mmCIF file with all atom_site columns, C-alpha atoms in Angstrom:
data_model
loop_
_atom_site.group_PDB
_atom_site.id
_atom_site.type_symbol
_atom_site.label_atom_id
_atom_site.label_alt_id
_atom_site.label_comp_id
_atom_site.label_asym_id
_atom_site.label_entity_id
_atom_site.label_seq_id
_atom_site.pdbx_PDB_ins_code
_atom_site.Cartn_x
_atom_site.Cartn_y
_atom_site.Cartn_z
_atom_site.occupancy
_atom_site.B_iso_or_equiv
_atom_site.pdbx_formal_charge
_atom_site.auth_seq_id
_atom_site.auth_comp_id
_atom_site.auth_asym_id
_atom_site.auth_atom_id
_atom_site.pdbx_PDB_model_num
ATOM 1  C CA . MET A 1 1  ? 154.805 172.205 55.746 1.00 80.00 ? 769 MET A CA 1
ATOM 2  C CA . LEU A 1 2  ? 154.036 172.540 59.670 1.00 79.00 ? 770 LEU A CA 1
ATOM 3  C CA . ARG A 1 3  ? 154.918 169.541 62.062 1.00 86.00 ? 771 ARG A CA 1
ATOM 4  C CA . PHE A 1 4  ? 153.619 169.435 65.772 1.00 86.00 ? 772 PHE A CA 1
ATOM 5  C CA . LEU A 1 5  ? 153.424 166.598 68.327 1.00 89.00 ? 773 LEU A CA 1
ATOM 6  C CA . SER A 1 6  ? 149.857 166.739 69.957 1.00 89.00 ? 774 SER A CA 1
ATOM 7  C CA . LYS A 1 7  ? 148.263 164.187 72.546 1.00 90.00 ? 775 LYS A CA 1
ATOM 8  C CA . MET A 1 8  ? 144.944 162.773 72.794 1.00 92.00 ? 776 MET A CA 1
ATOM 9  C CA . HIS A 1 9  ? 143.296 164.205 75.958 1.00 93.00 ? 777 HIS A CA 1
ATOM 10 C CA . SER A 1 10 ? 140.460 162.230 77.824 1.00 94.00 ? 778 SER A CA 1
ATOM 11 C CA . GLY A 1 11 ? 137.280 161.917 75.724 1.00 93.00 ? 779 GLY A CA 1
ATOM 12 C CA . GLY A 1 12 ? 138.683 161.832 73.152 1.00 91.00 ? 780 GLY A CA 1
ATOM 13 C CA . ARG A 1 13 ? 140.176 165.137 72.700 1.00 92.00 ? 781 ARG A CA 1
ATOM 14 C CA . LEU A 1 14 ? 143.263 165.824 69.906 1.00 90.00 ? 782 LEU A CA 1
ATOM 15 C CA . VAL A 1 15 ? 144.430 170.002 70.299 1.00 89.00 ? 783 VAL A CA 1
ATOM 16 C CA . ALA A 1 16 ? 146.304 171.675 67.777 1.00 89.00 ? 784 ALA A CA 1
ATOM 17 C CA . SER A 1 17 ? 148.610 174.329 68.718 1.00 88.00 ? 785 SER A CA 1
ATOM 18 C CA . SER A 1 18 ? 147.297 177.753 67.972 1.00 90.00 ? 786 SER A CA 1
ATOM 19 C CA . HIS A 1 19 ? 150.481 177.410 64.955 1.00 89.00 ? 787 HIS A CA 1
ATOM 20 C CA . ILE A 1 20 ? 147.956 175.452 62.973 1.00 89.00 ? 788 ILE A CA 1
ATOM 21 C CA . ARG A 1 21 ? 144.803 176.931 64.278 1.00 90.00 ? 789 ARG A CA 1
ATOM 22 C CA . LYS A 1 22 ? 146.415 180.393 62.097 1.00 91.00 ? 790 LYS A CA 1
ATOM 23 C CA . ALA A 1 23 ? 148.071 178.498 59.395 1.00 89.00 ? 791 ALA A CA 1
ATOM 24 C CA . LEU A 1 24 ? 144.869 176.968 58.272 1.00 88.00 ? 792 LEU A CA 1
ATOM 25 C CA . HIS A 1 25 ? 142.583 179.332 59.811 1.00 89.00 ? 793 HIS A CA 1
ATOM 26 C CA . PHE A 1 26 ? 140.484 177.174 61.781 1.00 91.00 ? 794 PHE A CA 1
ATOM 27 C CA . ASN A 1 27 ? 138.265 179.498 64.636 1.00 91.00 ? 795 ASN A CA 1
ATOM 28 C CA . ILE A 1 28 ? 136.647 178.542 67.348 1.00 90.00 ? 796 ILE A CA 1
ATOM 29 C CA . GLY A 1 29 ? 133.571 176.705 66.762 1.00 92.00 ? 797 GLY A CA 1
ATOM 30 C CA . ASP A 1 30 ? 134.405 175.940 63.020 1.00 93.00 ? 798 ASP A CA 1
ATOM 31 C CA . GLN A 1 31 ? 132.468 173.013 62.063 1.00 95.00 ? 799 GLN A CA 1
ATOM 32 C CA . LEU A 1 32 ? 135.549 170.398 61.376 1.00 95.00 ? 800 LEU A CA 1
ATOM 33 C CA . LEU A 1 33 ? 135.399 167.005 58.884 1.00 95.00 ? 801 LEU A CA 1
ATOM 34 C CA . LEU A 1 34 ? 137.537 164.552 60.002 1.00 94.00 ? 802 LEU A CA 1
ATOM 35 C CA . ARG A 1 35 ? 138.355 161.772 57.961 1.00 95.00 ? 803 ARG A CA 1
ATOM 36 C CA . VAL A 1 36 ? 141.025 159.398 57.933 1.00 96.00 ? 804 VAL A CA 1
ATOM 37 C CA . GLU A 1 37 ? 142.915 158.373 54.817 1.00 95.00 ? 805 GLU A CA 1
ATOM 38 C CA . ASP A 1 38 ? 146.276 156.277 54.510 1.00 96.00 ? 806 ASP A CA 1
ATOM 39 C CA . GLY A 1 39 ? 146.193 155.988 58.303 1.00 95.00 ? 807 GLY A CA 1
ATOM 40 C CA . GLU A 1 40 ? 145.943 160.088 58.624 1.00 93.00 ? 808 GLU A CA 1
ATOM 41 C CA . LEU A 1 41 ? 143.784 161.957 60.779 1.00 92.00 ? 809 LEU A CA 1
ATOM 42 C CA . ARG A 1 42 ? 142.774 164.396 58.194 1.00 92.00 ? 810 ARG A CA 1
ATOM 43 C CA . ALA A 1 43 ? 140.853 167.303 59.112 1.00 92.00 ? 811 ALA A CA 1
ATOM 44 C CA . ILE A 1 44 ? 139.214 170.184 56.600 1.00 92.00 ? 812 ILE A CA 1
ATOM 45 C CA . PRO A 1 45 ? 136.714 172.362 57.701 1.00 91.00 ? 813 PRO A CA 1
ATOM 46 C CA . ARG A 1 46 ? 133.318 172.502 56.552 1.00 93.00 ? 814 ARG A CA 1
ATOM 47 C CA . MET A 1 47 ? 133.015 175.495 54.470 1.00 92.00 ? 815 MET A CA 1
ATOM 48 C CA . GLU A 1 48 ? 136.310 173.789 52.456 1.00 93.00 ? 816 GLU A CA 1
ATOM 49 C CA . VAL A 1 49 ? 133.937 170.636 51.601 1.00 95.00 ? 817 VAL A CA 1
ATOM 50 C CA . ILE A 1 50 ? 131.268 172.606 50.889 1.00 96.00 ? 818 ILE A CA 1
ATOM 51 C CA . ARG A 1 51 ? 132.901 175.014 48.253 1.00 95.00 ? 819 ARG A CA 1
ATOM 52 C CA . ARG A 1 52 ? 134.749 171.172 46.411 1.00 96.00 ? 820 ARG A CA 1
ATOM 53 C CA . ALA A 1 53 ? 131.503 170.016 46.032 1.00 96.00 ? 821 ALA A CA 1
ATOM 54 C CA . GLN A 1 54 ? 130.107 172.717 44.801 1.00 93.00 ? 822 GLN A CA 1
ATOM 55 C CA . GLN A 1 55 ? 133.787 172.915 42.149 1.00 94.00 ? 823 GLN A CA 1
ATOM 56 C CA . LEU A 1 56 ? 133.111 169.146 41.549 1.00 95.00 ? 824 LEU A CA 1
ATOM 57 C CA . ILE A 1 57 ? 129.600 169.427 40.286 1.00 92.00 ? 825 ILE A CA 1
ATOM 58 C CA . ALA A 1 58 ? 130.036 173.271 38.509 1.00 91.00 ? 826 ALA A CA 1
ATOM 59 C CA . GLN A 1 59 ? 132.003 171.074 35.893 1.00 92.00 ? 827 GLN A CA 1
ATOM 60 C CA . TYR A 1 60 ? 128.547 169.130 34.475 1.00 93.00 ? 828 TYR A CA 1
ATOM 61 C CA . ILE A 1 61 ? 126.738 172.359 35.085 1.00 92.00 ? 829 ILE A CA 1
ATOM 62 C CA . PRO A 1 62 ? 126.849 174.542 31.833 1.00 91.00 ? 830 PRO A CA 1
ATOM 63 C CA . VAL A 1 63 ? 127.434 178.444 32.992 1.00 89.00 ? 831 VAL A CA 1
ATOM 64 C CA . SER A 1 64 ? 124.148 179.487 31.015 1.00 92.00 ? 832 SER A CA 1
ATOM 65 C CA . VAL A 1 65 ? 121.956 177.436 32.996 1.00 91.00 ? 833 VAL A CA 1
ATOM 66 C CA . SER A 1 66 ? 120.675 178.868 36.218 1.00 92.00 ? 834 SER A CA 1
ATOM 67 C CA . LEU A 1 67 ? 119.571 175.642 38.996 1.00 90.00 ? 835 LEU A CA 1
ATOM 68 C CA . VAL A 1 68 ? 118.087 177.996 40.797 1.00 93.00 ? 836 VAL A CA 1
ATOM 69 C CA . ASP A 1 69 ? 115.782 179.513 38.258 1.00 94.00 ? 837 ASP A CA 1
ATOM 70 C CA . GLU A 1 70 ? 115.257 175.285 37.120 1.00 94.00 ? 838 GLU A CA 1
ATOM 71 C CA . LEU A 1 71 ? 114.316 174.716 40.754 1.00 95.00 ? 839 LEU A CA 1
ATOM 72 C CA . ILE A 1 72 ? 112.143 177.506 41.059 1.00 97.00 ? 840 ILE A CA 1
ATOM 73 C CA . ALA A 1 73 ? 110.680 176.541 38.069 1.00 96.00 ? 841 ALA A CA 1
ATOM 74 C CA . ASP A 1 74 ? 110.235 173.328 38.744 1.00 96.00 ? 842 ASP A CA 1
ATOM 75 C CA . ARG A 1 75 ? 108.269 174.045 42.542 1.00 96.00 ? 843 ARG A CA 1
ATOM 76 C CA . ARG A 1 76 ? 105.927 176.089 40.596 1.00 96.00 ? 844 ARG A CA 1
ATOM 77 C CA . ALA A 1 77 ? 104.831 173.709 37.810 1.00 95.00 ? 845 ALA A CA 1
ATOM 78 C CA . GLU A 1 78 ? 104.807 170.943 40.838 1.00 95.00 ? 846 GLU A CA 1
ATOM 79 C CA . ALA A 1 79 ? 102.715 173.570 42.647 1.00 93.00 ? 847 ALA A CA 1
ATOM 80 C CA . ALA A 1 80 ? 100.329 173.733 39.552 1.00 91.00 ? 848 ALA A CA 1
ATOM 81 C CA . ARG A 1 81 ? 99.804  170.459 38.938 1.00 90.00 ? 849 ARG A CA 1
ATOM 82 C CA . GLU A 1 82 ? 99.190  169.906 42.479 1.00 89.00 ? 850 GLU A CA 1
ATOM 83 C CA . ASP A 1 83 ? 96.119  172.828 42.935 1.00 86.00 ? 851 ASP A CA 1
ATOM 84 C CA . SER A 1 84 ? 94.729  171.311 39.800 1.00 84.00 ? 852 SER A CA 1
ATOM 85 C CA . GLU A 1 85 ? 94.393  168.086 41.322 1.00 81.00 ? 853 GLU A CA 1
ATOM 86 C CA . PHE A 1 86 ? 92.872  169.469 44.033 1.00 77.00 ? 854 PHE A CA 1
ATOM 87 C CA . HIS A 1 87 ? 90.695  171.331 42.154 1.00 71.00 ? 855 HIS A CA 1
ATOM 88 C CA . ILE A 1 88 ? 89.011  168.708 39.683 1.00 67.00 ? 856 ILE A CA 1
ATOM 89 C CA . SER A 1 89 ? 89.432  166.250 43.361 1.00 65.00 ? 857 SER A CA 1
ATOM 90 C CA . ARG A 1 90 ? 86.906  168.645 45.139 1.00 65.00 ? 858 ARG A CA 1
ATOM 91 C CA . GLY A 1 91 ? 84.494  169.466 41.631 1.00 62.00 ? 859 GLY A CA 1
ATOM 92 C CA . GLY A 1 92 ? 85.955  172.931 41.406 1.00 58.00 ? 860 GLY A CA 1
ATOM 93 C CA . PRO A 1 93 ? 87.286  176.061 42.517 1.00 58.00 ? 861 PRO A CA 1
ATOM 94 C CA . LEU A 1 94 ? 87.235  176.611 46.455 1.00 57.00 ? 862 LEU A CA 1
ATOM 95 C CA . PHE A 1 95 ? 85.757  180.127 46.189 1.00 58.00 ? 863 PHE A CA 1
ATOM 96 C CA . GLY A 1 96 ? 84.111  180.983 43.100 1.00 54.00 ? 864 GLY A CA 1
#
């Protein structure tokens, strides 16, 4: 476990030493989720938060299911319904 003393600077800035940044693979410009848990400040890289969320959701989706393919099929079906409703409301297709 790495431990380093830091202090709060003006504007609420908190400095993480290079040792901590390297250990956590933090880079300049990285987005971090900051949360308070049990009176402690925790910093989690945005990509790690996304990875954890994907892992959590994946356990409920069978391997044989492609959410992308399902989304595309749903969107195409919805577009076809919208097109059909438009033609009905206009009395037929726009051209022809």
